[in-house]
Tab-separated table of C-alpha atoms in Angstrom:
chain	number	residue	atom	x	y	z
A	1	GLN	CA	8.653	39.827	-3.603
A	2	ARG	CA	11.626	37.445	-3.615
A	3	ASN	CA	12.676	38.337	-0.048
A	4	THR	CA	9.084	37.872	1.074
A	5	ASP	CA	8.989	34.431	-0.565
A	6	ARG	CA	12.215	33.432	1.192
A	7	LYS	CA	10.910	34.684	4.524
A	8	ASN	CA	7.686	32.734	4.041
A	9	LEU	CA	9.645	29.569	3.172
A	10	SER	CA	11.854	30.086	6.201
A	11	GLU	CA	8.827	30.475	8.480
A	12	ILE	CA	7.132	27.396	7.008
A	13	LEU	CA	10.276	25.313	7.496
A	14	LYS	CA	10.548	26.464	11.109
A	15	LEU	CA	6.933	25.503	11.767
A	16	GLU	CA	6.782	22.285	9.735
A	17	PRO	CA	10.280	21.105	8.707
A	18	GLU	CA	9.178	17.534	7.938
A	19	ARG	CA	6.516	18.695	5.507
A	20	HIS	CA	9.039	19.912	2.941
A	21	LEU	CA	11.655	17.175	3.076
A	22	PRO	CA	11.369	13.785	1.399
A	23	ARG	CA	11.103	10.673	3.499
A	24	LEU	CA	14.237	8.620	3.081
A	25	ILE	CA	12.569	5.517	4.463
A	26	SER	CA	8.853	5.012	4.602
A	27	SER	CA	7.029	2.301	6.501
A	28	ASN	CA	3.860	2.951	4.528
A	29	PRO	CA	4.251	3.154	0.724
A	30	LYS	CA	1.113	5.288	0.453
A	31	SER	CA	2.273	7.814	3.072
A	32	SER	CA	4.465	9.810	0.698
A	33	THR	CA	3.246	11.974	-2.160
A	34	TRP	CA	6.612	12.108	-3.963
A	35	PRO	CA	6.630	10.925	-7.591
A	36	GLY	CA	7.851	7.411	-8.113
A	37	ASP	CA	6.458	5.983	-4.888
A	38	GLN	CA	5.180	2.532	-5.660
A	39	PRO	CA	3.427	0.011	-3.420
A	40	GLY	CA	5.639	-2.868	-2.351
A	41	HIS	CA	8.772	-0.786	-1.824
A	42	SER	CA	8.280	-0.021	1.857
A	43	LEU	CA	11.322	0.206	4.128
A	44	THR	CA	13.683	0.776	1.204
A	45	PRO	CA	15.526	4.049	0.610
A	46	ARG	CA	14.003	6.129	-2.164
A	47	TYR	CA	16.771	8.712	-2.081
A	48	SER	CA	20.484	8.343	-1.458
A	49	SER	CA	22.323	10.246	1.253
A	50	HIS	CA	23.776	12.373	-1.557
A	51	ASP	CA	20.243	13.359	-2.584
A	52	ALA	CA	19.421	14.274	1.017
A	53	ILE	CA	22.552	16.428	1.238
A	54	GLU	CA	21.651	18.228	-1.990
A	55	ILE	CA	18.112	18.876	-0.744
A	56	CYS	CA	19.471	20.313	2.509
A	57	LYS	CA	21.918	22.518	0.592
A	58	ARG	CA	19.078	23.901	-1.513
A	59	ILE	CA	16.989	24.646	1.571
A	60	LEU	CA	19.919	26.353	3.286
A	61	LYS	CA	20.641	28.393	0.170
A	62	ALA	CA	16.989	29.410	-0.158
A	63	THR	CA	16.764	30.499	3.473
A	64	HIS	CA	20.240	32.110	3.667
A	65	VAL	CA	21.200	30.068	6.720
A	66	LYS	CA	24.948	30.123	7.237
A	67	ARG	CA	26.573	26.717	7.527
A	68	SER	CA	29.362	26.068	9.995
A	69	PRO	CA	32.714	25.103	8.420
């Protein structure tokens, strides 16, 4: 079951990588469905680069993609 879930996640990310990653900058405050999005905050970062790195690490870990040194 767990390997199947990882394979499915991997396939989804290959097909639609943008769908599963947060938008760091949004031109339309209503375009994102992430919690905490508020009108009037367009064009401002909602997540730091550190947050983006952590998200990428989690995705890589979940999909068992080897990172280059």
